[in-house]
Structure formats: C-alpha cells, structure tokens
XYZ file of N, CA and C in Angstrom:
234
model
N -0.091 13.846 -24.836
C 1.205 14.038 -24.243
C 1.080 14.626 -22.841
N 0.663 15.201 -23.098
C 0.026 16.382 -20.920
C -1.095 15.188 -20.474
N -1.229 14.385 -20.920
C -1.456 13.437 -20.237
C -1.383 12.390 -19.154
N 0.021 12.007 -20.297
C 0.985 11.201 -19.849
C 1.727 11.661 -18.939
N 2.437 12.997 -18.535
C 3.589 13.716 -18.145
C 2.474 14.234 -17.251
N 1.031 14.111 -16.831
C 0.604 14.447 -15.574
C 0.328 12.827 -14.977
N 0.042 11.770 -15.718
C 0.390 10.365 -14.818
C 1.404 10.276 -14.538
N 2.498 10.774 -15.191
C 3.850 10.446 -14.625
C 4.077 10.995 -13.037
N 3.623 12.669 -13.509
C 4.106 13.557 -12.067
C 3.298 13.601 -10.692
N 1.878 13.606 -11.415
C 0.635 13.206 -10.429
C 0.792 12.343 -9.001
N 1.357 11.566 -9.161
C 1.684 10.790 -8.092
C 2.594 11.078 -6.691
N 3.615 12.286 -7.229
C 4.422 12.165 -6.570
C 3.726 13.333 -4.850
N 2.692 13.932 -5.577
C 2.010 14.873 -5.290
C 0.780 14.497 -3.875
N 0.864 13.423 -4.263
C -0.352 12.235 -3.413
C -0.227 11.909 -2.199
N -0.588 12.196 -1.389
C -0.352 11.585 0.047
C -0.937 10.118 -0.044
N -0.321 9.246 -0.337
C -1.017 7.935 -0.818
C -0.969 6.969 0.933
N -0.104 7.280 1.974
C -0.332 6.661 3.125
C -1.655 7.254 3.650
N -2.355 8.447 3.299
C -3.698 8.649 3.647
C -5.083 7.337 3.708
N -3.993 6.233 2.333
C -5.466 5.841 2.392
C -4.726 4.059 2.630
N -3.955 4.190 3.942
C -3.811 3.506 5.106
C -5.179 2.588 5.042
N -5.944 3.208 5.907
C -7.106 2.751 6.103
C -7.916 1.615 4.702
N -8.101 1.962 3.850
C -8.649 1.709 3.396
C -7.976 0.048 2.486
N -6.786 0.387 2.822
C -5.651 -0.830 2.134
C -6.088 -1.863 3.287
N -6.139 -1.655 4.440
C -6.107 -2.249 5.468
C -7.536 -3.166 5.840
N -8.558 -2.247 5.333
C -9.521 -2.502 5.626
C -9.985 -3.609 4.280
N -9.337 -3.474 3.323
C -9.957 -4.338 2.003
C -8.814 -5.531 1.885
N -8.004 -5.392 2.757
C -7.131 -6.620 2.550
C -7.105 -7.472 3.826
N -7.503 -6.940 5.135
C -8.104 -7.915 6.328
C -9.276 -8.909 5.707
N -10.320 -8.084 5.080
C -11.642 -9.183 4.608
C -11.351 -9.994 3.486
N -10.377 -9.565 2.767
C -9.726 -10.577 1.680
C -9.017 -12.090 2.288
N -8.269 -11.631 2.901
C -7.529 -12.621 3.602
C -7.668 -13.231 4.832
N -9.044 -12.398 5.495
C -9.770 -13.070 6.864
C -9.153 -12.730 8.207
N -7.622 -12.105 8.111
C -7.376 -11.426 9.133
C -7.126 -10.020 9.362
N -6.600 -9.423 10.508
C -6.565 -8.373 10.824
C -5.190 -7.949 10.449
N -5.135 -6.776 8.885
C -3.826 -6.215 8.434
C -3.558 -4.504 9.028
N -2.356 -4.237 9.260
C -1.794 -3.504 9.721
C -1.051 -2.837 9.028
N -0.870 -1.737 8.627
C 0.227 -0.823 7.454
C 0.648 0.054 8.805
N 2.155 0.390 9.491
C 2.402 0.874 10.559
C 3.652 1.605 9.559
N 3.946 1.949 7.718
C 4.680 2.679 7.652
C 4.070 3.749 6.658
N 4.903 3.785 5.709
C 4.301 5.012 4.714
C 4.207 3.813 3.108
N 2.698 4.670 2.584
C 2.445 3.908 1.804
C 2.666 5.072 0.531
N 3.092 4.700 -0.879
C 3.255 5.354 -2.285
C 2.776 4.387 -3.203
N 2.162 5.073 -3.878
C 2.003 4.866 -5.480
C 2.855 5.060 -6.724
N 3.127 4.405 -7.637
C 3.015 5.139 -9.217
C 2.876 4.509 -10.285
N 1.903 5.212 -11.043
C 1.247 4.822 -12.270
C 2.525 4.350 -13.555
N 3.228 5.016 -13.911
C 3.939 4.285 -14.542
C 5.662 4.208 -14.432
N 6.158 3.369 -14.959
C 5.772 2.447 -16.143
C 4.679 1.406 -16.198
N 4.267 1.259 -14.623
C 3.150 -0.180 -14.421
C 2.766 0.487 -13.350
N 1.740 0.174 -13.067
C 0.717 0.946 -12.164
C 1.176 -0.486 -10.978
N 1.256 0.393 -9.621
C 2.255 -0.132 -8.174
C 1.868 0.356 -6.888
N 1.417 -0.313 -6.196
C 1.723 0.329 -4.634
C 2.307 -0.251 -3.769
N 3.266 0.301 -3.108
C 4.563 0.143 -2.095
C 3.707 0.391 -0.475
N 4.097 -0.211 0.310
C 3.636 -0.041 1.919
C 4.835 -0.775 2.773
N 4.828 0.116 3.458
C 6.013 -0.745 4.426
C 5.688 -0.689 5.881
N 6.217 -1.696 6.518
C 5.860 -2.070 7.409
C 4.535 -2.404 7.775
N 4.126 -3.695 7.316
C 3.164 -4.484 7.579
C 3.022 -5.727 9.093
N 1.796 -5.680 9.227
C 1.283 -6.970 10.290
C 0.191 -7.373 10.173
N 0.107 -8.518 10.289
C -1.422 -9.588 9.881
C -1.732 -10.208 10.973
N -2.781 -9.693 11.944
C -3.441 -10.626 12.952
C -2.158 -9.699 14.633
N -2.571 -11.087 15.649
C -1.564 -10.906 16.362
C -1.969 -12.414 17.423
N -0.924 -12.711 17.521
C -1.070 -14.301 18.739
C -1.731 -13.616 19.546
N -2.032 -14.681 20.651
C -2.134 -14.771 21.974
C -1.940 -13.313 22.931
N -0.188 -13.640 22.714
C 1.110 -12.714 23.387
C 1.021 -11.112 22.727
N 0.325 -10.716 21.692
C 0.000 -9.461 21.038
C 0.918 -9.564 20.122
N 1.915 -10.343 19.657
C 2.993 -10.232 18.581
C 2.274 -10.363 17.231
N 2.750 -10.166 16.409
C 1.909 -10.330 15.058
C 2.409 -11.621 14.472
N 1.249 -12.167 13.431
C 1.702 -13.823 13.318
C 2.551 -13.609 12.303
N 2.739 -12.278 11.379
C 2.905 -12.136 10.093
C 3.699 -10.791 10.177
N 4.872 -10.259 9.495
C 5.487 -9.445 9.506
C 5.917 -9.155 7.977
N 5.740 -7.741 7.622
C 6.361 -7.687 6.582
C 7.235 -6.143 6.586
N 8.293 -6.168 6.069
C 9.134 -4.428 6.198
C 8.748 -3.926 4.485
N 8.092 -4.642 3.745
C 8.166 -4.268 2.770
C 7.017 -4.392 1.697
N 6.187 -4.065 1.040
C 5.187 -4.975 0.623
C 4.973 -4.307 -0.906
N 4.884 -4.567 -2.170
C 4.743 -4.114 -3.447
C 3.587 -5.078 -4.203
N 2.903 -4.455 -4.405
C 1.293 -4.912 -5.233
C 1.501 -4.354 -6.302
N 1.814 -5.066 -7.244
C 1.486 -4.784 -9.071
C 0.424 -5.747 -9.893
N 0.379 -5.104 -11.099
C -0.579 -5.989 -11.538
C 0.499 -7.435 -12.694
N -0.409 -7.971 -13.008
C 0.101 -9.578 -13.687
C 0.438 -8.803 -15.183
C-alpha cells in the first residue's frame, strides 16, 4: 500500500523538465533529426505510466524555422 501512494505522489515531487536533455537527445537519434523540448516536461506513473512535454521542434529549414512544431506532446505506453 506505501507503495503505491508513494508512485502515486512521487512524481509530483520530480523536476522531470531536468531531463530535457536527455528526451532530446534519445529521440533526435531515433528519428534522425534534431528535437527540441523549449517547454516544461512532467511525468506520472499512474494510472499508466506518461510523459507530457510541451513545446516541441524537430530539425530547422534553411530560414532557421523548424520543419516540425508541436505545443503539446504525450508518450504512453500501448
């Protein structure tokens, strides 16, 4: 039970945009370009284990604009 009710609360506790970097860095070589997280990123374990990031960019043209824009982005599992 203090298990559960520390996965629940655990999270909220997390500076989870800390690991910016590391989202960024494992999802550029996944997908072959250059990703960008320019908001605040959260976690939480349940009911389904989730991470939220907002404000995303993938790559950038020519002109420096990004080819790819996102205000919102949620990764769960299947």
């Amino acid at each position: 039970m203090l298990a559960l009710f520390a996965a629940l609360i655990a999270p909220i506790f997390i500076d989870w945009t800390s690991y910016r970097d590391t989202f960024e860095r494992e999802a550029s070589r996944i997908i072959g370009q250059k990703v960008k997280v320019n908001g605040e990123a959260s976690m939480r374990i349940l009911p389904l284990p989730a991470l939220h990031f907002l404000n995303l960019s993938v790559s950038s043209n020519a002109d420096g604009s990004p080819m790819m824009t996102a205000n919102d982005f949620h990764c769960m599992p299947n």
